mmCIF file of C-alpha atoms in Angstrom:
data_model
loop_
_atom_site.group_PDB
_atom_site.id
_atom_site.type_symbol
_atom_site.label_atom_id
_atom_site.label_comp_id
_atom_site.label_asym_id
_atom_site.label_seq_id
_atom_site.Cartn_x
_atom_site.Cartn_y
_atom_site.Cartn_z
ATOM 1 C CA MET A 971 -2.145 -29.394 31.874
ATOM 2 C CA CYS A 972 -5.520 -28.772 30.271
ATOM 3 C CA TYR A 973 -7.285 -25.713 28.912
ATOM 4 C CA LYS A 974 -10.207 -25.056 31.244
ATOM 5 C CA THR A 975 -10.617 -21.324 30.577
ATOM 6 C CA LEU A 976 -10.287 -19.775 27.122
ATOM 7 C CA LEU A 977 -10.372 -16.089 26.202
ATOM 8 C CA VAL A 978 -11.220 -14.817 22.715
ATOM 9 C CA HIS A 979 -10.650 -11.214 21.655
ATOM 10 C CA LEU A 980 -13.730 -9.729 19.997
ATOM 11 C CA ASP A 981 -14.077 -6.444 18.124
ATOM 12 C CA ASP A 982 -16.079 -5.044 15.207
ATOM 13 C CA SER A 983 -13.889 -6.551 12.484
ATOM 14 C CA ALA A 984 -15.015 -8.838 9.706
ATOM 15 C CA ARG A 985 -12.954 -11.700 11.198
ATOM 16 C CA ARG A 986 -14.594 -11.652 14.614
ATOM 17 C CA GLU A 987 -16.847 -14.575 13.727
ATOM 18 C CA ALA A 988 -13.913 -16.695 12.509
ATOM 19 C CA ARG A 989 -12.073 -16.189 15.798
ATOM 20 C CA LEU A 990 -15.218 -16.964 17.771
ATOM 21 C CA ALA A 991 -15.884 -20.129 15.766
ATOM 22 C CA LEU A 992 -12.359 -21.407 16.430
ATOM 23 C CA ALA A 993 -12.626 -20.497 20.121
ATOM 24 C CA LEU A 994 -15.950 -22.353 20.428
ATOM 25 C CA ASP A 995 -14.391 -25.367 18.713
ATOM 26 C CA LEU A 996 -11.586 -25.344 21.279
ATOM 27 C CA ALA A 997 -14.070 -24.925 24.127
ATOM 28 C CA GLU A 998 -15.937 -28.001 22.909
ATOM 29 C CA ARG A 999 -12.766 -30.071 22.532
ATOM 30 C CA PHE A 1000 -11.618 -29.326 26.074
ATOM 31 C CA ASP A 1001 -14.986 -28.755 27.763
ATOM 32 C CA ALA A 1002 -13.706 -25.300 28.662
ATOM 33 C CA HIS A 1003 -15.273 -22.080 29.885
ATOM 34 C CA LEU A 1004 -15.091 -19.388 27.180
ATOM 35 C CA ILE A 1005 -14.664 -15.679 27.895
ATOM 36 C CA GLY A 1006 -15.451 -13.151 25.182
ATOM 37 C CA LEU A 1007 -13.349 -10.006 25.700
ATOM 38 C CA TYR A 1008 -14.824 -7.160 23.670
ATOM 39 C CA LEU A 1009 -12.192 -4.520 22.891
ATOM 40 C CA PRO A 1010 -13.111 -2.681 19.684
ATOM 41 C CA ALA A 1011 -11.009 -0.114 17.848
ATOM 42 C CA PRO A 1012 -10.670 3.030 19.960
ATOM 43 C CA ARG A 1013 -11.957 5.310 17.231
ATOM 44 C CA SER A 1014 -15.642 6.138 17.657
ATOM 45 C CA ARG A 1015 -16.473 5.746 13.957
ATOM 46 C CA THR A 1016 -14.730 4.024 11.070
ATOM 47 C CA PRO A 1017 -15.732 3.334 7.471
ATOM 48 C CA ALA A 1018 -16.449 -0.256 8.498
ATOM 49 C CA THR A 1019 -18.856 0.806 11.222
ATOM 50 C CA GLU A 1020 -20.580 3.701 9.464
ATOM 51 C CA GLY A 1021 -24.299 3.023 9.558
ATOM 52 C CA ALA A 1022 -23.842 0.267 12.139
ATOM 53 C CA GLY A 1023 -25.137 2.383 14.998
ATOM 54 C CA THR A 1024 -23.490 3.942 18.008
ATOM 55 C CA PRO A 1025 -20.627 2.260 19.918
ATOM 56 C CA GLU A 1026 -23.193 1.206 22.524
ATOM 57 C CA GLN A 1027 -25.411 -0.382 19.863
ATOM 58 C CA ARG A 1028 -22.439 -2.193 18.308
ATOM 59 C CA LEU A 1029 -21.502 -3.496 21.749
ATOM 60 C CA GLU A 1030 -25.035 -4.815 22.263
ATOM 61 C CA LEU A 1031 -25.001 -6.503 18.853
ATOM 62 C CA ALA A 1032 -21.608 -8.088 19.517
ATOM 63 C CA GLN A 1033 -22.734 -9.299 22.942
ATOM 64 C CA ALA A 1034 -25.952 -10.788 21.575
ATOM 65 C CA ALA A 1035 -24.069 -12.563 18.782
ATOM 66 C CA PHE A 1036 -21.524 -13.981 21.245
ATOM 67 C CA LEU A 1037 -24.097 -15.217 23.739
ATOM 68 C CA ASP A 1038 -26.228 -16.677 20.950
ATOM 69 C CA ALA A 1039 -23.251 -18.539 19.465
ATOM 70 C CA GLY A 1040 -22.400 -19.932 22.893
ATOM 71 C CA ALA A 1041 -25.977 -21.080 23.464
ATOM 72 C CA ARG A 1042 -26.173 -22.736 20.050
ATOM 73 C CA GLY A 1043 -22.922 -24.534 20.758
ATOM 74 C CA GLY A 1044 -24.027 -25.565 24.234
ATOM 75 C CA ARG A 1045 -20.985 -23.932 25.810
ATOM 76 C CA ARG A 1046 -20.434 -22.027 29.046
ATOM 77 C CA VAL A 1047 -19.589 -18.492 28.008
ATOM 78 C CA GLU A 1048 -18.922 -15.203 29.768
ATOM 79 C CA TRP A 1049 -19.065 -11.707 28.274
ATOM 80 C CA ARG A 1050 -16.657 -8.952 29.285
ATOM 81 C CA ALA A 1051 -16.400 -5.412 27.910
ATOM 82 C CA PRO A 1052 -13.975 -3.627 30.257
ATOM 83 C CA GLN A 1053 -13.001 0.020 30.232
ATOM 84 C CA PRO A 1054 -10.540 1.326 29.347
ATOM 85 C CA GLY A 1055 -10.253 -1.014 26.392
ATOM 86 C CA ASP A 1056 -6.476 -0.981 25.991
ATOM 87 C CA SER A 1057 -3.651 -3.516 25.932
ATOM 88 C CA ALA A 1058 -2.967 -3.162 29.654
ATOM 89 C CA THR A 1059 -6.584 -4.007 30.455
ATOM 90 C CA ALA A 1060 -6.530 -6.920 28.022
ATOM 91 C CA THR A 1061 -3.388 -8.280 29.687
ATOM 92 C CA LEU A 1062 -5.031 -8.307 33.130
ATOM 93 C CA HIS A 1063 -7.982 -10.307 31.805
ATOM 94 C CA ALA A 1064 -5.741 -12.604 29.747
ATOM 95 C CA ARG A 1065 -3.775 -13.679 32.811
ATOM 96 C CA HIS A 1066 -6.877 -15.415 34.168
ATOM 97 C CA ALA A 1067 -7.229 -17.672 31.118
ATOM 98 C CA ASP A 1068 -5.323 -20.788 30.104
ATOM 99 C CA LEU A 1069 -5.282 -20.005 26.381
ATOM 100 C CA LEU A 1070 -5.965 -16.890 24.303
ATOM 101 C CA VAL A 1071 -7.505 -16.697 20.824
ATOM 102 C CA LEU A 1072 -6.417 -13.531 19.029
ATOM 103 C CA GLY A 1073 -6.549 -12.209 15.488
ATOM 104 C CA GLN A 1074 -3.710 -11.404 13.108
ATOM 105 C CA HIS A 1075 -3.437 -7.668 12.582
ATOM 106 C CA ASP A 1076 -5.175 -6.627 9.364
ATOM 107 C CA SER A 1077 -4.211 -3.131 8.288
ATOM 108 C CA GLY A 1078 -6.803 -3.354 5.511
ATOM 109 C CA ASP A 1079 -9.721 -3.547 7.933
ATOM 110 C CA PRO A 1080 -10.382 -0.147 9.559
ATOM 111 C CA ALA A 1081 -12.561 -1.721 12.240
ATOM 112 C CA VAL A 1082 -9.696 -3.616 13.895
ATOM 113 C CA GLU A 1083 -7.625 -2.426 16.812
ATOM 114 C CA THR A 1084 -5.410 0.262 15.287
ATOM 115 C CA ALA A 1085 -2.302 -0.698 17.268
ATOM 116 C CA SER A 1086 -0.478 -3.371 15.293
ATOM 117 C CA ASP A 1087 1.405 -4.425 18.445
ATOM 118 C CA PHE A 1088 -1.761 -5.504 20.313
ATOM 119 C CA VAL A 1089 -1.035 -9.223 19.794
ATOM 120 C CA THR A 1090 2.650 -8.742 20.583
ATOM 121 C CA ASP A 1091 1.844 -6.979 23.857
ATOM 122 C CA LEU A 1092 -0.490 -9.748 24.999
ATOM 123 C CA VAL A 1093 1.836 -12.591 24.062
ATOM 124 C CA MET A 1094 4.827 -10.936 25.707
ATOM 125 C CA THR A 1095 3.141 -9.707 28.898
ATOM 126 C CA ALA A 1096 0.202 -11.998 29.702
ATOM 127 C CA ALA A 1097 2.328 -15.094 30.422
ATOM 128 C CA ARG A 1098 -0.256 -17.138 28.552
ATOM 129 C CA PRO A 1099 -0.086 -18.966 25.212
ATOM 130 C CA ALA A 1100 -2.064 -17.435 22.372
ATOM 131 C CA ILE A 1101 -3.453 -18.887 19.168
ATOM 132 C CA VAL A 1102 -3.301 -16.164 16.532
ATOM 133 C CA VAL A 1103 -5.879 -16.617 13.756
ATOM 134 C CA PRO A 1104 -4.993 -15.398 10.233
ATOM 135 C CA HIS A 1105 -7.069 -12.560 8.808
ATOM 136 C CA SER A 1106 -8.174 -14.669 5.862
ATOM 137 C CA GLY A 1107 -9.139 -18.250 5.082
ATOM 138 C CA PRO A 1108 -11.136 -21.056 6.743
ATOM 139 C CA PHE A 1109 -9.404 -23.616 8.981
ATOM 140 C CA PRO A 1110 -11.334 -26.899 8.733
ATOM 141 C CA ASP A 1111 -8.240 -28.931 9.678
ATOM 142 C CA PHE A 1112 -7.213 -26.843 12.658
ATOM 143 C CA ALA A 1113 -4.596 -28.622 14.820
ATOM 144 C CA GLN A 1114 -5.056 -32.018 13.172
ATOM 145 C CA ASN A 1115 -1.489 -31.856 11.870
ATOM 146 C CA ILE A 1116 0.854 -29.709 13.969
ATOM 147 C CA LEU A 1117 4.293 -28.331 13.165
ATOM 148 C CA ILE A 1118 6.566 -27.372 16.070
ATOM 149 C CA ALA A 1119 9.261 -24.819 15.287
ATOM 150 C CA TRP A 1120 12.193 -26.006 17.386
ATOM 151 C CA ASP A 1121 15.583 -24.463 18.107
ATOM 152 C CA GLY A 1122 16.164 -25.688 21.640
ATOM 153 C CA SER A 1123 15.489 -22.265 23.144
ATOM 154 C CA ARG A 1124 13.523 -21.402 26.265
ATOM 155 C CA GLU A 1125 10.770 -19.892 24.138
ATOM 156 C CA ALA A 1126 10.439 -22.994 21.950
ATOM 157 C CA ALA A 1127 10.305 -25.244 25.015
ATOM 158 C CA ARG A 1128 7.663 -23.017 26.628
ATOM 159 C CA ALA A 1129 5.510 -23.067 23.487
ATOM 160 C CA ALA A 1130 5.731 -26.852 23.112
ATOM 161 C CA SER A 1131 4.799 -27.330 26.756
ATOM 162 C CA ASP A 1132 1.867 -24.921 26.481
ATOM 163 C CA ALA A 1133 0.642 -26.749 23.372
ATOM 164 C CA LEU A 1134 0.644 -30.240 24.965
ATOM 165 C CA PRO A 1135 -3.167 -30.559 25.210
ATOM 166 C CA LEU A 1136 -3.426 -29.938 21.465
ATOM 167 C CA LEU A 1137 -0.397 -32.070 20.616
ATOM 168 C CA ARG A 1138 -1.882 -35.079 22.413
ATOM 169 C CA ARG A 1139 -5.031 -34.852 20.269
ATOM 170 C CA ALA A 1140 -3.298 -34.265 16.927
ATOM 171 C CA ASN A 1141 -3.185 -36.830 14.132
ATOM 172 C CA SER A 1142 0.451 -36.033 13.454
ATOM 173 C CA VAL A 1143 3.148 -33.875 15.041
ATOM 174 C CA SER A 1144 6.358 -32.831 13.331
ATOM 175 C CA ILE A 1145 9.311 -31.095 14.931
ATOM 176 C CA GLU A 1146 10.985 -28.798 12.451
ATOM 177 C CA VAL A 1147 14.570 -27.620 12.881
ATOM 178 C CA VAL A 1148 15.917 -24.996 10.500
ATOM 179 C CA ALA A 1149 19.558 -25.921 10.864
ATOM 180 C CA PRO A 1150 22.434 -23.467 10.500
ATOM 181 C CA ARG A 1151 25.052 -24.126 7.852
ATOM 182 C CA SER A 1152 27.777 -24.795 10.426
ATOM 183 C CA ASN A 1153 28.347 -28.549 10.769
ATOM 184 C CA THR A 1154 28.850 -28.274 14.525
ATOM 185 C CA LYS A 1155 25.688 -26.240 15.070
ATOM 186 C CA ARG A 1156 23.738 -28.511 12.729
ATOM 187 C CA ALA A 1157 24.746 -31.621 14.689
ATOM 188 C CA ARG A 1158 23.706 -29.904 17.924
ATOM 189 C CA ALA A 1159 20.355 -28.925 16.395
ATOM 190 C CA GLU A 1160 19.726 -32.532 15.353
ATOM 191 C CA GLU A 1161 20.488 -33.777 18.871
ATOM 192 C CA GLU A 1162 18.117 -31.206 20.349
ATOM 193 C CA ALA A 1163 15.323 -32.309 17.992
ATOM 194 C CA VAL A 1164 15.832 -35.947 19.015
ATOM 195 C CA ASP A 1165 15.708 -34.955 22.695
ATOM 196 C CA ALA A 1166 12.531 -32.923 22.086
ATOM 197 C CA ALA A 1167 10.873 -35.906 20.384
ATOM 198 C CA ALA A 1168 11.845 -38.145 23.323
ATOM 199 C CA TRP A 1169 10.378 -35.627 25.790
ATOM 200 C CA LEU A 1170 7.128 -35.461 23.839
ATOM 201 C CA ASP A 1171 6.953 -39.251 23.713
ATOM 202 C CA LEU A 1172 6.970 -39.344 27.522
ATOM 203 C CA HIS A 1173 3.892 -37.092 27.365
ATOM 204 C CA GLY A 1174 2.050 -39.396 24.998
ATOM 205 C CA VAL A 1175 2.915 -37.483 21.818
ATOM 206 C CA SER A 1176 4.515 -39.364 18.958
ATOM 207 C CA ALA A 1177 6.455 -36.813 16.936
ATOM 208 C CA SER A 1178 8.674 -37.080 13.893
ATOM 209 C CA PHE A 1179 11.421 -34.569 13.282
ATOM 210 C CA HIS A 1180 12.817 -32.979 10.170
ATOM 211 C CA GLU A 1181 15.756 -30.737 9.431
ATOM 212 C CA SER A 1182 15.591 -27.972 6.849
ATOM 213 C CA ALA A 1183 18.859 -26.392 5.830
ATOM 214 C CA GLY A 1184 18.806 -22.614 5.829
ATOM 215 C CA ALA A 1185 18.378 -21.767 2.146
ATOM 216 C CA GLU A 1186 20.150 -18.884 0.493
ATOM 217 C CA GLY A 1187 17.986 -15.769 0.596
ATOM 218 C CA MET A 1188 15.210 -17.526 2.552
ATOM 219 C CA THR A 1189 14.504 -16.530 6.137
ATOM 220 C CA THR A 1190 13.845 -19.056 8.892
ATOM 221 C CA GLY A 1191 10.271 -17.836 9.215
ATOM 222 C CA THR A 1192 9.618 -18.294 5.504
ATOM 223 C CA THR A 1193 11.172 -21.767 5.623
ATOM 224 C CA LEU A 1194 8.843 -22.745 8.475
ATOM 225 C CA LEU A 1195 5.777 -21.480 6.613
ATOM 226 C CA SER A 1196 6.831 -23.396 3.499
ATOM 227 C CA ARG A 1197 7.343 -26.582 5.510
ATOM 228 C CA ALA A 1198 3.940 -26.151 7.172
ATOM 229 C CA SER A 1199 2.366 -25.937 3.732
ATOM 230 C CA ASP A 1200 4.165 -29.108 2.590
ATOM 231 C CA LEU A 1201 2.864 -30.995 5.633
ATOM 232 C CA HIS A 1202 -0.667 -29.544 5.374
ATOM 233 C CA ALA A 1203 -0.197 -28.410 8.956
ATOM 234 C CA GLY A 1204 -3.270 -26.871 10.561
ATOM 235 C CA LEU A 1205 -1.294 -25.257 13.382
ATOM 236 C CA ILE A 1206 2.249 -23.994 13.911
ATOM 237 C CA VAL A 1207 3.641 -23.968 17.460
ATOM 238 C CA ALA A 1208 6.420 -21.438 17.976
ATOM 239 C CA GLY A 1209 8.146 -19.507 20.707
ATOM 240 C CA ALA A 1210 7.688 -15.743 20.657
ATOM 241 C CA TYR A 1211 10.967 -13.861 20.580
ATOM 242 C CA ALA A 1212 11.344 -10.154 21.173
ATOM 243 C CA HIS A 1213 13.730 -7.569 22.495
ATOM 244 C CA SER A 1214 12.840 -4.354 24.203
ATOM 245 C CA ARG A 1215 13.517 -0.830 23.088
ATOM 246 C CA ILE A 1216 12.467 2.252 25.003
ATOM 247 C CA HIS A 1217 8.664 2.112 25.486
ATOM 248 C CA GLU A 1218 8.139 -0.682 22.941
ATOM 249 C CA ARG A 1219 8.707 -4.348 22.217
ATOM 250 C CA VAL A 1220 10.206 -5.372 18.918
ATOM 251 C CA LEU A 1221 9.585 -8.889 17.677
ATOM 252 C CA GLY A 1222 12.443 -11.045 16.478
ATOM 253 C CA GLY A 1223 12.629 -11.822 12.777
ATOM 254 C CA VAL A 1224 11.097 -15.317 12.886
ATOM 255 C CA SER A 1225 8.197 -14.301 15.139
ATOM 256 C CA ARG A 1226 7.517 -11.236 13.014
ATOM 257 C CA THR A 1227 7.462 -13.278 9.799
ATOM 258 C CA LEU A 1228 5.065 -15.834 11.282
ATOM 259 C CA LEU A 1229 2.684 -13.153 12.530
ATOM 260 C CA GLU A 1230 2.770 -11.099 9.342
ATOM 261 C CA ALA A 1231 2.681 -13.886 6.741
ATOM 262 C CA MET A 1232 0.820 -16.723 8.495
ATOM 263 C CA THR A 1233 -1.529 -18.844 6.410
ATOM 264 C CA VAL A 1234 -2.610 -21.132 9.286
ATOM 265 C CA PRO A 1235 -3.157 -20.399 12.982
ATOM 266 C CA VAL A 1236 -0.008 -20.063 15.069
ATOM 267 C CA LEU A 1237 0.258 -20.873 18.766
ATOM 268 C CA MET A 1238 2.816 -18.501 20.226
ATOM 269 C CA SER A 1239 4.180 -18.488 23.741
ATOM 270 C CA HIS A 1240 6.737 -16.478 25.663
#
């Protein structure tokens, strides 16, 4: 597997350039075609866009900036600004890409997509892996050291498989198991981590594995973020878990914690 087509979500937010920079970096690494999908906030005017012109003018500015960045980077790029600009439309476009680059929801930026479940909808329905970029901070060491959140589940296996092109290029890969307190379940978790490392080795990825005991009062998601910080990981790879309620998808606790409190990009897959 290789990433030959990337799709980056663009809007009028302050973090648009950070997402685009990371997407262009990925396009260069994999010699990939990059699609810029412009879906701004549905409101016609926000405090962040006051004085920035009409929606049509903002679209033209965003398009010019995207095409200029692609030209300066010497990359093949394609601009799309579909209507209607909703999650369902985004999902249709996302299904024709190998990897998505999305932004963490930032409730403090009025220019972002108002629906906080935009990322969740794409990850759960597009059948494509997505790298979610935090709403703050630079990422100079992106994907040099990678942490895989592993619990032996279908979602974890899917995410690790989808991340293989990045894992093969990483300086170091660590499989992290947050083990339950039960001795039987802990032993099973250790065996699964060893099997995962052996599978990765067959794909040319040398991975170490580590077990973190579930600490009192500390969620699995928080434990993973702490471990990523200890390892100076530039990317976390994790399965996306969710269950459905009427007319909505509700993320599982670990996935929700990673998306809400991430300090480094997270590759999520369902």
